JSON list of C-alpha atoms in Angstrom, two decimals:
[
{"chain": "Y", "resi": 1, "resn": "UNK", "atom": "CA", "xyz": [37.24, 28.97, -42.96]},
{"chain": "Y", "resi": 2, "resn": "UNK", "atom": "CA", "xyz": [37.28, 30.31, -39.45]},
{"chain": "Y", "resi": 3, "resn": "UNK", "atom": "CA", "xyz": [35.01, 33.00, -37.86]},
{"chain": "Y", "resi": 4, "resn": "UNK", "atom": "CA", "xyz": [37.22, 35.17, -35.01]},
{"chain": "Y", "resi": 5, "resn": "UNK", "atom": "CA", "xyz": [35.36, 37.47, -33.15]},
{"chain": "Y", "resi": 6, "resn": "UNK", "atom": "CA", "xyz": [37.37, 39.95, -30.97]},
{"chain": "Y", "resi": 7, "resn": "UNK", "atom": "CA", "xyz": [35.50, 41.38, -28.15]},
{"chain": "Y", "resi": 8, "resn": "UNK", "atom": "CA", "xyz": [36.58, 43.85, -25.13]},
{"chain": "Y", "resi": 9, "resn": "UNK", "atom": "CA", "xyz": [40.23, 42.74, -25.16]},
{"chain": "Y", "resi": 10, "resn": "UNK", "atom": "CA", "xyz": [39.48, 39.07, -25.71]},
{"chain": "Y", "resi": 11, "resn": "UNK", "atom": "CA", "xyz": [39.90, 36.93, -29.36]},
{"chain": "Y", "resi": 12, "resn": "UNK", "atom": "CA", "xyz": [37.64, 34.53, -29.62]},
{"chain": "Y", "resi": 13, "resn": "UNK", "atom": "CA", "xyz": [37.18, 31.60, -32.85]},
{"chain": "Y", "resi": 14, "resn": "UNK", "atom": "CA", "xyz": [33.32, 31.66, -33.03]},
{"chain": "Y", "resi": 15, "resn": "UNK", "atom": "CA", "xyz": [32.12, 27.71, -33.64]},
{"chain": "Y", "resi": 16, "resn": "UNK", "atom": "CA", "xyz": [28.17, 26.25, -33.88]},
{"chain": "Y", "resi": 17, "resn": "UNK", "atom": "CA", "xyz": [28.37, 24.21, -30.92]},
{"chain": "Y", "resi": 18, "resn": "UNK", "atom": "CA", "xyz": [24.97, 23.47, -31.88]},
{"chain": "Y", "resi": 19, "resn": "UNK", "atom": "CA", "xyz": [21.47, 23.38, -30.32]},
{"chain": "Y", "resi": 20, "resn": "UNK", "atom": "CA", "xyz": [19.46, 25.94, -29.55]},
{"chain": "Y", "resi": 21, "resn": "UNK", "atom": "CA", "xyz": [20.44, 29.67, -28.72]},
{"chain": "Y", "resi": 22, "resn": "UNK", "atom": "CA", "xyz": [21.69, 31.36, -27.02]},
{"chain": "Y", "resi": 23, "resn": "UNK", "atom": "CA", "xyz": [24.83, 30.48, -26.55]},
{"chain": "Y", "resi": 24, "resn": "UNK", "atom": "CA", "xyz": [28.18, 31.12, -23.93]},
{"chain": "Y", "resi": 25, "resn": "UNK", "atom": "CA", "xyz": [31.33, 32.70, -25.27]},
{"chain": "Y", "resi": 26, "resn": "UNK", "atom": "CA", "xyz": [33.82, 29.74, -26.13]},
{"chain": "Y", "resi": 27, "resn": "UNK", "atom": "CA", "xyz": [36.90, 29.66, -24.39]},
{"chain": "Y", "resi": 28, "resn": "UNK", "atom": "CA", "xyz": [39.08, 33.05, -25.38]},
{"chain": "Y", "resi": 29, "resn": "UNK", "atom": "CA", "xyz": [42.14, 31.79, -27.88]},
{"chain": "Y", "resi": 30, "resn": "UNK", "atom": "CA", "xyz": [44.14, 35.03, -26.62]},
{"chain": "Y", "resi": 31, "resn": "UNK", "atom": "CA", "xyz": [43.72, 38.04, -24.00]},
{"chain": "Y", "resi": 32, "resn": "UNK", "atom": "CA", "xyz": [45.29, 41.24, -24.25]},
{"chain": "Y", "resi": 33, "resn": "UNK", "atom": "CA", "xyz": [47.03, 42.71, -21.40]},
{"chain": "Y", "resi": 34, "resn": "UNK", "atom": "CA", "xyz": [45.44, 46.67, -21.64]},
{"chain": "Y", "resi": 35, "resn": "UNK", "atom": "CA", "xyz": [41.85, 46.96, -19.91]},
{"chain": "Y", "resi": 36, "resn": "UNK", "atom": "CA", "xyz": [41.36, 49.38, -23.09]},
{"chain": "Y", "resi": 37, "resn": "UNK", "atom": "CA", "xyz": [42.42, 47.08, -25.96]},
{"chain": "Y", "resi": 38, "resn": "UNK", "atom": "CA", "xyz": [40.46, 47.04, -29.36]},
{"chain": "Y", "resi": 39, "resn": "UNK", "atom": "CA", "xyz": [40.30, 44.40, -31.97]},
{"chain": "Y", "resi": 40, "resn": "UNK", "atom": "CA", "xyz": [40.18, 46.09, -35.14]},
{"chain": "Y", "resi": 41, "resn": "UNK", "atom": "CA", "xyz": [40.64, 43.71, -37.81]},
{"chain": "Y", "resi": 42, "resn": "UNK", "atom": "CA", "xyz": [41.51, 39.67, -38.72]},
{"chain": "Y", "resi": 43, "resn": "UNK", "atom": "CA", "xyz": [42.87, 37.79, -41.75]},
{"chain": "Y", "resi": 44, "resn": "UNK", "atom": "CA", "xyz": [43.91, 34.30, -42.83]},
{"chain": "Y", "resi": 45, "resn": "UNK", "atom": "CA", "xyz": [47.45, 33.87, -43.92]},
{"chain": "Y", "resi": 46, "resn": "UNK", "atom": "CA", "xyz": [49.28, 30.84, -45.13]},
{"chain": "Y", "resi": 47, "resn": "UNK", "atom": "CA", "xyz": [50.64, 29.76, -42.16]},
{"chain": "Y", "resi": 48, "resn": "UNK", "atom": "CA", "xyz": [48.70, 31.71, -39.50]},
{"chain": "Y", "resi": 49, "resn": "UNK", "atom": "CA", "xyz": [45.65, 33.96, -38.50]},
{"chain": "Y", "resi": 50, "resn": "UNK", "atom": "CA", "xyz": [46.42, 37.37, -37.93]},
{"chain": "Y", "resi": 51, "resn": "UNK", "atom": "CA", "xyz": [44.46, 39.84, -35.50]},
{"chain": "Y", "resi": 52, "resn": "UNK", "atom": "CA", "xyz": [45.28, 43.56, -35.34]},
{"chain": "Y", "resi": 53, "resn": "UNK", "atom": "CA", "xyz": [44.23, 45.98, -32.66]},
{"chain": "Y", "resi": 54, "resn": "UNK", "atom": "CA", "xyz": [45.59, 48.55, -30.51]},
{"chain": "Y", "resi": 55, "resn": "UNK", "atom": "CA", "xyz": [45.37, 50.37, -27.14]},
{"chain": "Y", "resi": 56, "resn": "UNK", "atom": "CA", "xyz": [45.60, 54.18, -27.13]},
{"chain": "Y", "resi": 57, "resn": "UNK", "atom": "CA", "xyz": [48.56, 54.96, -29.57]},
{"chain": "Y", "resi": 58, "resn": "UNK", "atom": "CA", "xyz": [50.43, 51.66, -29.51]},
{"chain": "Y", "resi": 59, "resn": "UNK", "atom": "CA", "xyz": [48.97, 49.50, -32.35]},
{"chain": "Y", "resi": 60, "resn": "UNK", "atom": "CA", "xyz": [50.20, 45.72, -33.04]},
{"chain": "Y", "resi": 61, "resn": "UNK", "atom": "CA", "xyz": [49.72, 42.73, -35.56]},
{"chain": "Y", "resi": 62, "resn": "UNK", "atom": "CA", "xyz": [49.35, 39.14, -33.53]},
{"chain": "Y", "resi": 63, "resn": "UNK", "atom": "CA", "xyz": [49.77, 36.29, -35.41]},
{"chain": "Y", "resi": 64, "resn": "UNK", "atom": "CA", "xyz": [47.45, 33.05, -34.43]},
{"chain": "Y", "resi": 65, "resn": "UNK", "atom": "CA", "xyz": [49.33, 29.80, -35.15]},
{"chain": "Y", "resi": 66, "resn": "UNK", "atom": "CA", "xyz": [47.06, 26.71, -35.83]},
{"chain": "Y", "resi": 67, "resn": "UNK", "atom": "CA", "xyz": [48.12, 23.23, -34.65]},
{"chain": "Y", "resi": 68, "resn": "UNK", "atom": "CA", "xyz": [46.83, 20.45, -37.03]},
{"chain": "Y", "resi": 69, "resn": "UNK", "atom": "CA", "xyz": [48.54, 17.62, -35.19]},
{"chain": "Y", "resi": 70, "resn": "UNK", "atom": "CA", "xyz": [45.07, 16.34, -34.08]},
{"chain": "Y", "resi": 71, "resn": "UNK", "atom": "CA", "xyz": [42.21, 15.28, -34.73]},
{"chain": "Y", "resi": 72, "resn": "UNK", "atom": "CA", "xyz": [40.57, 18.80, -35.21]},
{"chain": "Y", "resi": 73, "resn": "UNK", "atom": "CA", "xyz": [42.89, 22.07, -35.78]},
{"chain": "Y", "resi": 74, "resn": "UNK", "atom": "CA", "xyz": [43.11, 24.04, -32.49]},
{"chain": "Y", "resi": 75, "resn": "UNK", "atom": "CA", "xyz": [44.78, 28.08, -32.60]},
{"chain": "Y", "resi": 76, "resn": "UNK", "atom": "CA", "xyz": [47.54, 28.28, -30.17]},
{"chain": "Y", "resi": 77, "resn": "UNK", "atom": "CA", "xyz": [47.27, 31.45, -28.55]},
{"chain": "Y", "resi": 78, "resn": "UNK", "atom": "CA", "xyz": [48.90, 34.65, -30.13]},
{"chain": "Y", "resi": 79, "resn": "UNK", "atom": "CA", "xyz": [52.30, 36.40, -30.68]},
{"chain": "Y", "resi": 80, "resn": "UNK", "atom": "CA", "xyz": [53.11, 39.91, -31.17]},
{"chain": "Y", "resi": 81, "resn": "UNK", "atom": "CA", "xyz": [54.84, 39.68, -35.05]},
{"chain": "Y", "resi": 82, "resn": "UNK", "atom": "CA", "xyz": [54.43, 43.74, -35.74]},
{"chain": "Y", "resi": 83, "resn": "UNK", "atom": "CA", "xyz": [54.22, 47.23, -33.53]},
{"chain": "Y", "resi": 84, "resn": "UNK", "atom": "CA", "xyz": [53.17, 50.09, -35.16]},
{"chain": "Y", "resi": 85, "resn": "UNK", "atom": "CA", "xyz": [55.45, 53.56, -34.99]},
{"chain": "Y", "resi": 86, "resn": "UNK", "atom": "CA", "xyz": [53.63, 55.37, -31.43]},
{"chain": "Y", "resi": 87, "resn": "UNK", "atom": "CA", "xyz": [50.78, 57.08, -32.72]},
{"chain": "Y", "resi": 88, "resn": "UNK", "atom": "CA", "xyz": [50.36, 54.92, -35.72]},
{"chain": "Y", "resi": 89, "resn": "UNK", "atom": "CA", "xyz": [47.40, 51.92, -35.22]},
{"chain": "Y", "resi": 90, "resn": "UNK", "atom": "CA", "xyz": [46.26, 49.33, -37.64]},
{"chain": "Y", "resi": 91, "resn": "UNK", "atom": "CA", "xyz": [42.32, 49.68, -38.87]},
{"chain": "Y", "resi": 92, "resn": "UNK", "atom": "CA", "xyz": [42.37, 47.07, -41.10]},
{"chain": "Y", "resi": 93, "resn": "UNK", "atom": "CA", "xyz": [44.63, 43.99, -42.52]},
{"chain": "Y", "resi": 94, "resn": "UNK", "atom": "CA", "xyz": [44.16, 42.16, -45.30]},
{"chain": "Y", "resi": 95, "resn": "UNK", "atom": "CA", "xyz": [46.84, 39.25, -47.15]},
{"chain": "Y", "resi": 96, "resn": "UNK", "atom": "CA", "xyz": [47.09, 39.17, -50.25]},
{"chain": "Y", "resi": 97, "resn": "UNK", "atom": "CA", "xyz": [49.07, 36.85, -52.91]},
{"chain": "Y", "resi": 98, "resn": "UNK", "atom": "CA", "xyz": [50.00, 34.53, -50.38]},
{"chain": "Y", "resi": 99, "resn": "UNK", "atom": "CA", "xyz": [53.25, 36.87, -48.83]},
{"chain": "Y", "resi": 100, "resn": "UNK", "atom": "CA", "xyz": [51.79, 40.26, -48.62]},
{"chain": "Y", "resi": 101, "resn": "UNK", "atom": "CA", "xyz": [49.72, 42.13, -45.86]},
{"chain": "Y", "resi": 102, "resn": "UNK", "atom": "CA", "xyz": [48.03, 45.55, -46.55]},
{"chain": "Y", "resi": 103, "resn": "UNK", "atom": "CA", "xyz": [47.86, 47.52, -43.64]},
{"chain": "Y", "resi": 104, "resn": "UNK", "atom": "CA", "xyz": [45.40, 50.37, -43.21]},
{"chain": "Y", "resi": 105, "resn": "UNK", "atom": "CA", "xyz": [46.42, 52.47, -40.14]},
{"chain": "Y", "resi": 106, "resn": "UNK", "atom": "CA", "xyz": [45.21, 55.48, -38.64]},
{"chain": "Y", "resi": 107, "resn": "UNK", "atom": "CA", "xyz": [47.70, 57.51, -40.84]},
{"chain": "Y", "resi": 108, "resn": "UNK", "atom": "CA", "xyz": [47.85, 56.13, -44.00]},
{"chain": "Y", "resi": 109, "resn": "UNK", "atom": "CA", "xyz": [48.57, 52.92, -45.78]},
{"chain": "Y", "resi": 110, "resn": "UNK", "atom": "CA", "xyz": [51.73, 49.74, -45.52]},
{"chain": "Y", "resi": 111, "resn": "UNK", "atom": "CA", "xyz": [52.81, 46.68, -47.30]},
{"chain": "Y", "resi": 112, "resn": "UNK", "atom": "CA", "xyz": [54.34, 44.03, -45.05]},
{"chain": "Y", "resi": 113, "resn": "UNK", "atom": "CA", "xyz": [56.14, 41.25, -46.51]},
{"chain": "Y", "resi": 114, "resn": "UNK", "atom": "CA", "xyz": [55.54, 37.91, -44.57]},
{"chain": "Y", "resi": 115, "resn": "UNK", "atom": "CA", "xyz": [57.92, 35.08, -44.29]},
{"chain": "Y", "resi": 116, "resn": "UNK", "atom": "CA", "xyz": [58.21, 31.68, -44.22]},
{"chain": "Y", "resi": 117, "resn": "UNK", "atom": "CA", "xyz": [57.56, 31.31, -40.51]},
{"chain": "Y", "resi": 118, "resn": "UNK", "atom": "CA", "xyz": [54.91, 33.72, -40.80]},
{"chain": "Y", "resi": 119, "resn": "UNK", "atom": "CA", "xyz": [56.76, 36.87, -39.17]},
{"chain": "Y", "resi": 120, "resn": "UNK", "atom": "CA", "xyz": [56.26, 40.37, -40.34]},
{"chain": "Y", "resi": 121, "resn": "UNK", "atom": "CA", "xyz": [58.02, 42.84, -41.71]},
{"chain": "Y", "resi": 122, "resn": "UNK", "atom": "CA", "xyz": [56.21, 46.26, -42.68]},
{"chain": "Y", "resi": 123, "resn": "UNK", "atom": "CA", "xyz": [57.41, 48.69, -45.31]},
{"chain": "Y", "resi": 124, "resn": "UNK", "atom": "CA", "xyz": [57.38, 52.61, -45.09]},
{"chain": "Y", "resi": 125, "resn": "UNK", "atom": "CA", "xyz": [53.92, 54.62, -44.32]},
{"chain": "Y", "resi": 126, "resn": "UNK", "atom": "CA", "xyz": [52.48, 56.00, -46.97]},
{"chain": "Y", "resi": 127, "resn": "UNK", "atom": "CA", "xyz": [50.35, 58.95, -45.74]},
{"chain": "Y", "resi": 128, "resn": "UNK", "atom": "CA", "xyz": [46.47, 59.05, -46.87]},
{"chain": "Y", "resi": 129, "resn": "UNK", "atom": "CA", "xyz": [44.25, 62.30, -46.00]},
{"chain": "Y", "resi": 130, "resn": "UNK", "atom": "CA", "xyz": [42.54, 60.26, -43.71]},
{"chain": "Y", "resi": 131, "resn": "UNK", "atom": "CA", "xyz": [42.56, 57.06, -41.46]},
{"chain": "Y", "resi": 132, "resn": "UNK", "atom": "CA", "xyz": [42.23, 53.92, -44.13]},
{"chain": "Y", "resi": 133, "resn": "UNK", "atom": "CA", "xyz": [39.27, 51.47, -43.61]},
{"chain": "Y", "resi": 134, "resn": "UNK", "atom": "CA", "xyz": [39.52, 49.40, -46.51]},
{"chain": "Y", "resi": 135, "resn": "UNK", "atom": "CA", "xyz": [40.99, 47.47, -49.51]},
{"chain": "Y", "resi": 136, "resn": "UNK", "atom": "CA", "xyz": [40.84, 45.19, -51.95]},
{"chain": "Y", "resi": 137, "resn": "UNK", "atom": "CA", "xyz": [44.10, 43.03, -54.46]},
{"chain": "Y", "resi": 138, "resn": "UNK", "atom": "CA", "xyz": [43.58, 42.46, -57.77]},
{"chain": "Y", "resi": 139, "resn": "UNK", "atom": "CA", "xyz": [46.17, 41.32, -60.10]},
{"chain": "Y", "resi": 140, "resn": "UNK", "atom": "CA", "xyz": [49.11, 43.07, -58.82]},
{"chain": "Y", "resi": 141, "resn": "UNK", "atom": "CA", "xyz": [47.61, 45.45, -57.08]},
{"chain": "Y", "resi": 142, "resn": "UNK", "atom": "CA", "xyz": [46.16, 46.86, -54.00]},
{"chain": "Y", "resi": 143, "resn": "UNK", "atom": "CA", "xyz": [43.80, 49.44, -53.98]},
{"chain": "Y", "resi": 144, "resn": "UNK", "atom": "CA", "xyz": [42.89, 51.09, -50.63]},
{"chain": "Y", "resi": 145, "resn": "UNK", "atom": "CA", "xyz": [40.19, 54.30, -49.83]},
{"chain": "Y", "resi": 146, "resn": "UNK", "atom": "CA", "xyz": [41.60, 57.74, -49.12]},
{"chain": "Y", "resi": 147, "resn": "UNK", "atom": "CA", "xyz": [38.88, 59.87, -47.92]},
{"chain": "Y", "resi": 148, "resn": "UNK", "atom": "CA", "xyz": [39.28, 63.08, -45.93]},
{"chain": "Y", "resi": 149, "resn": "UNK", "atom": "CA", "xyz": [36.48, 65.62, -45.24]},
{"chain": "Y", "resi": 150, "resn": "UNK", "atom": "CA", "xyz": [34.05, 64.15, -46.99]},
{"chain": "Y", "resi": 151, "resn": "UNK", "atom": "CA", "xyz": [36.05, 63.36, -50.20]},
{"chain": "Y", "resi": 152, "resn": "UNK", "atom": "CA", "xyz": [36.30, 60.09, -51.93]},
{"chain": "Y", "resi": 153, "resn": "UNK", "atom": "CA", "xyz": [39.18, 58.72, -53.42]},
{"chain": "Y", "resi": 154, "resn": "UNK", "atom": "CA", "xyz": [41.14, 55.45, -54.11]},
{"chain": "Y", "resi": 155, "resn": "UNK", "atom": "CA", "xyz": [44.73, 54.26, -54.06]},
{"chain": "Y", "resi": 156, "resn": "UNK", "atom": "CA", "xyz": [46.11, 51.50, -56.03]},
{"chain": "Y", "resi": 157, "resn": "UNK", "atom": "CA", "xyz": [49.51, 50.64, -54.71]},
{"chain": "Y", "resi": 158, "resn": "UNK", "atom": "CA", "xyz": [51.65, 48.18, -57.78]},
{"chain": "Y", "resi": 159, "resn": "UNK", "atom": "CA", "xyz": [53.04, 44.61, -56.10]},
{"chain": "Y", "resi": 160, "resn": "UNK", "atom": "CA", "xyz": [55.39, 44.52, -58.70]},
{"chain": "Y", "resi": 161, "resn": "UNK", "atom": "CA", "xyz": [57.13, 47.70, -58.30]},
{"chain": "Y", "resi": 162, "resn": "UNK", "atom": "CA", "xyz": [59.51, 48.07, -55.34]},
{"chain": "Y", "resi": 163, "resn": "UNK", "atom": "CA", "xyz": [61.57, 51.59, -55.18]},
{"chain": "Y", "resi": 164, "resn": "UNK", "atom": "CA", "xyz": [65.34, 51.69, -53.26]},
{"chain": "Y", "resi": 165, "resn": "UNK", "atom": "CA", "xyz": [64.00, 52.96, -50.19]},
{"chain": "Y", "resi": 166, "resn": "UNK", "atom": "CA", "xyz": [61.19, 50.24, -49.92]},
{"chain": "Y", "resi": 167, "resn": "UNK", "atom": "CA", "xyz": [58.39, 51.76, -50.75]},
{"chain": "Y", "resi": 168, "resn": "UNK", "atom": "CA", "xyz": [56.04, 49.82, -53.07]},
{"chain": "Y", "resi": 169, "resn": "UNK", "atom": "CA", "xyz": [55.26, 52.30, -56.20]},
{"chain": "Y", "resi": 170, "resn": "UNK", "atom": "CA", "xyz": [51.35, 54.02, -55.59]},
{"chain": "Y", "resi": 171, "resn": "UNK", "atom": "CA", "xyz": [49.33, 56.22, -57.36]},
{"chain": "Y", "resi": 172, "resn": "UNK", "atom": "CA", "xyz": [46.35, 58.25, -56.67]},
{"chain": "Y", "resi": 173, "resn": "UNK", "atom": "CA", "xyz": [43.28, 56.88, -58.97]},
{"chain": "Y", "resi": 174, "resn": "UNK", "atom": "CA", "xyz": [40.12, 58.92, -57.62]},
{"chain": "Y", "resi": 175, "resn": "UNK", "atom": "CA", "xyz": [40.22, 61.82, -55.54]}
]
């Protein structure tokens, strides 16, 4: 139920103060240190908000708390919960079943697992043709876009399948 907004290297919760247009940026809930950050992506989780974004080829995952001791909710500023191998940055993040995060990166695709306290911990790449941008869970699944050179295609990575080395079990379903 919250609309974040990241803009230049700021995060910012977006609420109707009210009135009449326009309107001044609200106070920032979290500043990143690079002049050159980008916010790439948000998403709820159980116990947090999560913001990705990255600055040249260092990519992270911050995690928003929310303190509900007061009369309204306020977010608490933001800690760093996941960094991204160099060269690897998050596009997009999405939770899913209540302790999963897809990642979408600029090299392929991740499942993070997130604990009780909200922390992160990512799984193995696995490699896509082409940055990912997007993706969707259903049932046990989630299904990301692989697209490369003008090509199509969709991934549907199985929840319920978890292989020795950590790797979540995948298969190619459009190409």
């Amino acid at each position: 139920g919250r609309l974040m907004l990241g803009y230049n290297r700021a995060i910012y919760e977006l609420i109707d103060p009210g009135g009449a247009p326009p309107h001044a940026l609200p106070t920032a809930v979290f500043t990143a240190e690079a002049v050159n950050w980008e916010w790439t992506s948000f998403t709820a989780g159980p116990e947090a908000v999560y913001a990705a974004g990255f600055s040249g080829n260092r990519g992270t995952i911050m995690r928003i708390l929310v303190d509900d001791t007061g009369a309204l909710p306020v977010m608490t500023g933001a800690t760093e919960v996941a960094s991204l191998p160099t060269g690897e940055y998050p596009l997009v993040i999405r939770t899913y079943l209540g302790t999963k995060m897809g990642i979408g990166t600029s090299l392929g695709f991740r499942v993070a697992e997130i604990d009780a306290g909200g922390g992160l911990a990512y799984g193995p790449l696995i490699e896509a043709d082409g940055p990912v941008f997007d993706m969707v869970g259903r049932d046990r699944f989630i299904y990301y876009t692989d697209s490369a050179q003008g090509n199509s295609g969709l991934v549907r990575v199985d929840l319920s399948t978890l292989n020795p080395s950590g790797r979540y079990a995948y298969a190619t379903d459009l190409k």
